[in-house]
mmCIF file of C-alpha atoms in Angstrom:
data_model
loop_
_atom_site.group_PDB
_atom_site.id
_atom_site.type_symbol
_atom_site.label_atom_id
_atom_site.label_comp_id
_atom_site.label_asym_id
_atom_site.label_seq_id
_atom_site.Cartn_x
_atom_site.Cartn_y
_atom_site.Cartn_z
ATOM 1 C CA MET A 987 37.529 -33.056 -178.698
ATOM 2 C CA ASN A 988 36.744 -35.933 -176.399
ATOM 3 C CA GLU A 989 35.430 -33.564 -173.786
ATOM 4 C CA HIS A 990 33.092 -31.928 -176.325
ATOM 5 C CA ILE A 991 31.761 -35.297 -177.456
ATOM 6 C CA GLU A 992 31.146 -36.336 -173.853
ATOM 7 C CA LEU A 993 29.144 -33.183 -173.191
ATOM 8 C CA GLN A 994 26.983 -33.856 -176.235
ATOM 9 C CA ARG A 995 26.331 -37.373 -175.015
ATOM 10 C CA THR A 996 25.459 -36.109 -171.548
ATOM 11 C CA GLY A 997 23.056 -33.594 -173.003
ATOM 12 C CA GLY A 998 21.432 -36.347 -175.076
ATOM 13 C CA VAL A 999 20.981 -38.507 -172.009
ATOM 14 C CA ARG A 1000 19.411 -35.601 -170.169
ATOM 15 C CA ARG A 1001 16.974 -35.032 -173.015
ATOM 16 C CA VAL A 1002 16.035 -38.729 -173.038
ATOM 17 C CA LEU A 1003 15.521 -38.689 -169.276
ATOM 18 C CA LEU A 1004 13.441 -35.521 -169.514
ATOM 19 C CA LEU A 1005 11.236 -36.944 -172.265
ATOM 20 C CA GLY A 1006 10.885 -40.191 -170.343
ATOM 21 C CA GLY A 1007 9.843 -38.323 -167.224
ATOM 22 C CA LEU A 1008 7.246 -36.342 -169.134
ATOM 23 C CA ALA A 1009 5.872 -39.542 -170.663
ATOM 24 C CA LEU A 1010 5.661 -41.187 -167.238
ATOM 25 C CA ALA A 1011 3.902 -38.149 -165.784
ATOM 26 C CA ALA A 1012 1.410 -38.193 -168.658
ATOM 27 C CA THR A 1013 0.768 -41.900 -168.109
ATOM 28 C CA LEU A 1014 0.203 -41.444 -164.387
ATOM 29 C CA SER A 1015 -2.086 -38.499 -165.073
ATOM 30 C CA ALA A 1016 -4.090 -40.570 -167.541
ATOM 31 C CA CYS A 1017 -4.383 -43.406 -165.016
ATOM 32 C CA GLY A 1018 -5.578 -40.996 -162.365
ATOM 33 C CA SER A 1019 -8.259 -39.575 -164.693
ATOM 34 C CA ARG A 1020 -9.804 -42.918 -165.608
ATOM 35 C CA PRO A 1021 -13.476 -43.156 -164.624
ATOM 36 C CA PRO A 1022 -14.370 -45.659 -161.902
ATOM 37 C CA PRO A 1023 -15.689 -49.040 -163.051
ATOM 38 C CA PRO A 1024 -19.475 -49.354 -163.523
ATOM 39 C CA THR A 1025 -21.523 -50.080 -160.426
ATOM 40 C CA GLN A 1026 -22.728 -53.681 -160.324
ATOM 41 C CA MET A 1027 -26.482 -53.828 -159.644
ATOM 42 C CA ASP A 1028 -28.844 -56.699 -158.857
ATOM 43 C CA LEU A 1029 -32.486 -57.073 -157.786
ATOM 44 C CA GLY A 1030 -31.778 -57.102 -154.069
ATOM 45 C CA PRO A 1031 -33.058 -59.650 -151.542
ATOM 46 C CA ALA A 1032 -36.195 -61.605 -152.421
ATOM 47 C CA PRO A 1033 -39.343 -60.302 -150.701
ATOM 48 C CA ALA A 1034 -41.699 -62.220 -148.461
ATOM 49 C CA TRP A 1035 -44.505 -64.133 -150.132
ATOM 50 C CA PRO A 1036 -47.801 -62.154 -150.065
ATOM 51 C CA GLN A 1037 -50.041 -63.606 -147.351
ATOM 52 C CA GLN A 1038 -53.201 -63.291 -149.421
ATOM 53 C CA THR A 1039 -51.849 -65.589 -152.164
ATOM 54 C CA VAL A 1040 -52.287 -69.302 -151.402
ATOM 55 C CA LEU A 1041 -51.331 -71.793 -154.116
ATOM 56 C CA ALA A 1042 -53.550 -74.771 -154.859
ATOM 57 C CA LYS A 1043 -50.443 -76.773 -155.827
ATOM 58 C CA ARG A 1044 -46.705 -76.472 -155.511
ATOM 59 C CA VAL A 1045 -45.040 -74.613 -158.372
ATOM 60 C CA GLU A 1046 -41.461 -74.845 -159.543
ATOM 61 C CA LEU A 1047 -39.673 -72.441 -161.892
ATOM 62 C CA GLN A 1048 -37.509 -74.477 -164.268
ATOM 63 C CA ALA A 1049 -35.713 -71.769 -166.261
ATOM 64 C CA VAL A 1050 -35.848 -68.194 -167.536
ATOM 65 C CA THR A 1051 -34.758 -67.627 -171.130
ATOM 66 C CA ALA A 1052 -34.481 -64.368 -173.071
ATOM 67 C CA PRO A 1053 -33.684 -62.971 -176.525
ATOM 68 C CA GLU A 1054 -30.199 -61.738 -177.388
ATOM 69 C CA THR A 1055 -31.057 -58.124 -176.504
ATOM 70 C CA LEU A 1056 -31.460 -59.160 -172.850
ATOM 71 C CA GLN A 1057 -28.488 -61.518 -172.600
ATOM 72 C CA GLY A 1058 -25.898 -58.876 -171.708
ATOM 73 C CA THR A 1059 -25.422 -56.875 -168.513
ATOM 74 C CA GLY A 1060 -26.418 -53.432 -169.807
ATOM 75 C CA ILE A 1061 -29.301 -51.665 -168.052
ATOM 76 C CA ALA A 1062 -31.371 -50.602 -171.039
ATOM 77 C CA TYR A 1063 -33.482 -47.497 -171.567
ATOM 78 C CA ARG A 1064 -35.270 -45.705 -174.396
ATOM 79 C CA LEU A 1065 -35.930 -41.980 -174.886
ATOM 80 C CA VAL A 1066 -39.478 -42.352 -176.171
ATOM 81 C CA ASP A 1067 -40.029 -38.594 -176.320
ATOM 82 C CA SER A 1068 -36.947 -37.713 -178.375
ATOM 83 C CA ASP A 1069 -35.342 -40.821 -179.910
ATOM 84 C CA PRO A 1070 -37.830 -43.707 -179.805
ATOM 85 C CA TYR A 1071 -35.884 -46.018 -182.140
ATOM 86 C CA ALA A 1072 -32.629 -46.159 -180.162
ATOM 87 C CA ARG A 1073 -32.071 -48.693 -177.399
ATOM 88 C CA ARG A 1074 -29.375 -47.358 -175.030
ATOM 89 C CA VAL A 1075 -27.592 -48.638 -171.925
ATOM 90 C CA TYR A 1076 -26.231 -46.741 -168.921
ATOM 91 C CA ARG A 1077 -22.478 -46.140 -168.916
ATOM 92 C CA ASP A 1078 -21.853 -46.156 -165.154
ATOM 93 C CA SER A 1079 -24.203 -48.962 -164.054
ATOM 94 C CA ARG A 1080 -24.458 -52.598 -165.090
ATOM 95 C CA TRP A 1081 -26.395 -55.673 -164.045
ATOM 96 C CA ALA A 1082 -24.220 -57.930 -161.908
ATOM 97 C CA ALA A 1083 -25.258 -60.831 -164.178
ATOM 98 C CA PRO A 1084 -27.456 -61.157 -167.271
ATOM 99 C CA LEU A 1085 -30.994 -60.158 -166.317
ATOM 100 C CA PRO A 1086 -32.556 -63.598 -167.022
ATOM 101 C CA VAL A 1087 -30.172 -65.077 -164.443
ATOM 102 C CA LEU A 1088 -31.120 -62.458 -161.846
ATOM 103 C CA VAL A 1089 -34.844 -62.879 -162.531
ATOM 104 C CA ALA A 1090 -34.640 -66.679 -162.278
ATOM 105 C CA SER A 1091 -32.764 -66.526 -158.978
ATOM 106 C CA ARG A 1092 -35.138 -63.999 -157.433
ATOM 107 C CA MET A 1093 -38.340 -65.725 -158.558
ATOM 108 C CA ARG A 1094 -37.115 -69.142 -157.393
ATOM 109 C CA GLN A 1095 -36.423 -67.726 -153.942
ATOM 110 C CA GLN A 1096 -39.803 -66.018 -153.880
ATOM 111 C CA ILE A 1097 -41.804 -69.060 -155.059
ATOM 112 C CA ALA A 1098 -39.936 -71.327 -152.644
ATOM 113 C CA ARG A 1099 -41.531 -69.248 -149.847
ATOM 114 C CA ALA A 1100 -45.039 -69.598 -151.281
ATOM 115 C CA THR A 1101 -47.931 -70.628 -149.078
ATOM 116 C CA VAL A 1102 -49.513 -73.844 -150.401
ATOM 117 C CA ALA A 1103 -53.039 -74.965 -149.495
ATOM 118 C CA ALA A 1104 -53.184 -77.337 -146.564
ATOM 119 C CA GLY A 1105 -54.884 -80.100 -148.561
ATOM 120 C CA ALA A 1106 -52.478 -79.946 -151.524
ATOM 121 C CA ASP A 1107 -50.705 -83.145 -152.554
ATOM 122 C CA PRO A 1108 -47.006 -82.546 -151.763
ATOM 123 C CA GLN A 1109 -46.030 -84.882 -154.602
ATOM 124 C CA VAL A 1110 -47.777 -82.756 -157.233
ATOM 125 C CA VAL A 1111 -45.575 -79.992 -158.677
ATOM 126 C CA ILE A 1112 -46.373 -77.768 -161.646
ATOM 127 C CA SER A 1113 -43.237 -76.841 -163.589
ATOM 128 C CA VAL A 1114 -43.051 -73.525 -165.434
ATOM 129 C CA THR A 1115 -40.563 -72.018 -167.887
ATOM 130 C CA LEU A 1116 -40.426 -68.274 -168.546
ATOM 131 C CA GLU A 1117 -39.353 -66.341 -171.619
ATOM 132 C CA LEU A 1118 -38.307 -62.823 -170.583
ATOM 133 C CA GLU A 1119 -39.503 -60.988 -173.671
ATOM 134 C CA GLU A 1120 -38.730 -57.442 -172.567
ATOM 135 C CA SER A 1121 -37.358 -55.382 -169.710
ATOM 136 C CA LEU A 1122 -36.815 -51.739 -170.598
ATOM 137 C CA GLN A 1123 -36.918 -48.302 -168.977
ATOM 138 C CA ASN A 1124 -38.982 -45.975 -171.160
ATOM 139 C CA PHE A 1125 -38.521 -42.210 -170.706
ATOM 140 C CA SER A 1126 -41.504 -40.005 -171.533
ATOM 141 C CA GLY A 1127 -39.653 -36.926 -170.249
ATOM 142 C CA ALA A 1128 -36.356 -35.884 -168.679
ATOM 143 C CA SER A 1129 -37.381 -37.093 -165.214
ATOM 144 C CA ARG A 1130 -40.333 -39.368 -165.990
ATOM 145 C CA SER A 1131 -39.955 -43.012 -166.898
ATOM 146 C CA GLU A 1132 -41.336 -46.460 -166.238
ATOM 147 C CA VAL A 1133 -39.919 -49.939 -166.542
ATOM 148 C CA GLN A 1134 -41.928 -52.514 -168.459
ATOM 149 C CA VAL A 1135 -41.277 -56.205 -167.814
ATOM 150 C CA ARG A 1136 -42.999 -58.680 -170.112
ATOM 151 C CA VAL A 1137 -42.771 -62.471 -169.877
ATOM 152 C CA MET A 1138 -44.336 -65.506 -171.540
ATOM 153 C CA ALA A 1139 -44.982 -68.375 -169.142
ATOM 154 C CA THR A 1140 -45.165 -71.950 -170.409
ATOM 155 C CA ALA A 1141 -46.401 -74.753 -168.167
ATOM 156 C CA GLU A 1142 -45.242 -78.354 -168.504
ATOM 157 C CA ASP A 1143 -48.414 -79.303 -170.429
ATOM 158 C CA GLY A 1144 -47.727 -76.599 -173.030
ATOM 159 C CA THR A 1145 -50.265 -74.091 -171.700
ATOM 160 C CA GLN A 1146 -49.028 -70.529 -172.157
ATOM 161 C CA ARG A 1147 -49.932 -67.112 -170.840
ATOM 162 C CA ALA A 1148 -48.386 -63.671 -171.246
ATOM 163 C CA PHE A 1149 -47.720 -61.495 -168.194
ATOM 164 C CA ASP A 1150 -46.882 -57.803 -168.227
ATOM 165 C CA ARG A 1151 -46.042 -55.303 -165.509
ATOM 166 C CA SER A 1152 -44.985 -51.632 -165.505
ATOM 167 C CA GLU A 1153 -43.529 -49.691 -162.589
ATOM 168 C CA PRO A 1154 -42.486 -45.986 -162.242
ATOM 169 C CA ALA A 1155 -38.710 -45.688 -162.524
ATOM 170 C CA GLY A 1156 -37.673 -42.056 -161.977
ATOM 171 C CA SER A 1157 -34.795 -40.609 -163.955
ATOM 172 C CA ASN A 1158 -31.731 -42.853 -163.522
ATOM 173 C CA ALA A 1159 -30.300 -46.357 -163.451
ATOM 174 C CA GLU A 1160 -31.028 -46.835 -159.754
ATOM 175 C CA GLY A 1161 -34.679 -46.068 -160.424
ATOM 176 C CA ALA A 1162 -34.675 -48.572 -163.281
ATOM 177 C CA VAL A 1163 -33.234 -51.296 -161.053
ATOM 178 C CA LYS A 1164 -35.748 -50.713 -158.252
ATOM 179 C CA ALA A 1165 -38.647 -50.634 -160.718
ATOM 180 C CA THR A 1166 -37.469 -53.853 -162.358
ATOM 181 C CA ALA A 1167 -37.300 -55.555 -158.947
ATOM 182 C CA ALA A 1168 -40.799 -54.327 -158.094
ATOM 183 C CA ALA A 1169 -42.174 -55.623 -161.404
ATOM 184 C CA VAL A 1170 -40.551 -59.033 -160.956
ATOM 185 C CA ASP A 1171 -41.816 -59.234 -157.366
ATOM 186 C CA ALA A 1172 -45.364 -58.547 -158.552
ATOM 187 C CA LEU A 1173 -45.189 -61.024 -161.444
ATOM 188 C CA GLY A 1174 -43.801 -63.933 -159.411
ATOM 189 C CA PRO A 1175 -46.921 -64.607 -157.296
ATOM 190 C CA GLU A 1176 -49.190 -63.866 -160.268
ATOM 191 C CA ILE A 1177 -47.438 -66.435 -162.446
ATOM 192 C CA ALA A 1178 -47.303 -69.021 -159.669
ATOM 193 C CA ALA A 1179 -51.017 -68.584 -158.860
ATOM 194 C CA TRP A 1180 -51.887 -69.127 -162.530
ATOM 195 C CA ALA A 1181 -49.680 -72.215 -162.816
ATOM 196 C CA ALA A 1182 -51.152 -73.706 -159.633
ATOM 197 C CA THR A 1183 -54.585 -73.840 -161.287
ATOM 198 C CA LEU A 1184 -53.319 -76.141 -164.049
ATOM 199 C CA SER A 1185 -53.404 -79.915 -164.027
ATOM 200 C CA PRO A 1186 -50.074 -81.707 -163.699
ATOM 201 C CA ARG A 1187 -48.830 -83.664 -166.676
ATOM 202 C CA VAL A 1188 -49.481 -87.361 -166.178
ATOM 203 C CA PRO A 1189 -46.350 -89.434 -166.909
ATOM 204 C CA GLN A 1190 -46.724 -91.772 -169.883
ATOM 205 C CA GLY A 1191 -48.060 -95.156 -168.781
ATOM 206 C CA ARG A 1192 -49.286 -93.921 -165.407
ATOM 207 C CA GLY A 1193 -52.741 -95.167 -164.438
ATOM 208 C CA ARG A 1194 -52.649 -98.112 -166.826
ATOM 209 C CA ARG A 1195 -53.365 -101.617 -165.570
#
């Protein structure tokens, strides 16, 4: 009787071990089949300042803000030809930081390299704040798309101007990233050149005797 009971117990242990082994194998298989983490993308190194653009005054970018739709790290696109009301993001690619942060960093580096007119007062600086209103890859076909970047620039005296740039973006996330960088690189000098034409804000009380 005791021997029979012992055999039953041994068989039960074997079944438990077998089930445990199968569960472990399933877990390891599931781990091995997990997709790789999304690729982290940024705008790349800042380009050289265009030689033909000379600023009348120094310009400084204070901040870049954005609406909630641009605060995350998703690289957004829209299928204009088939589903124009849905805003989607790529699964396997992400911005390395929220896009306003990347844009601010890149434009600051670019503007810091700007050529300023020889006779400009080094003490005069025009401060600008940007609102990144949109950055989106729009598909007009399976392999045709363009990225549109739209910003509203506000100078320290309250003067505002809208800037818009579109660049061809191919058919994938990498194309979207390169097109976004190209649009930002084109807008930076354009915004700075506009700001440099404005008059600096005179501090309250300055010039009084």
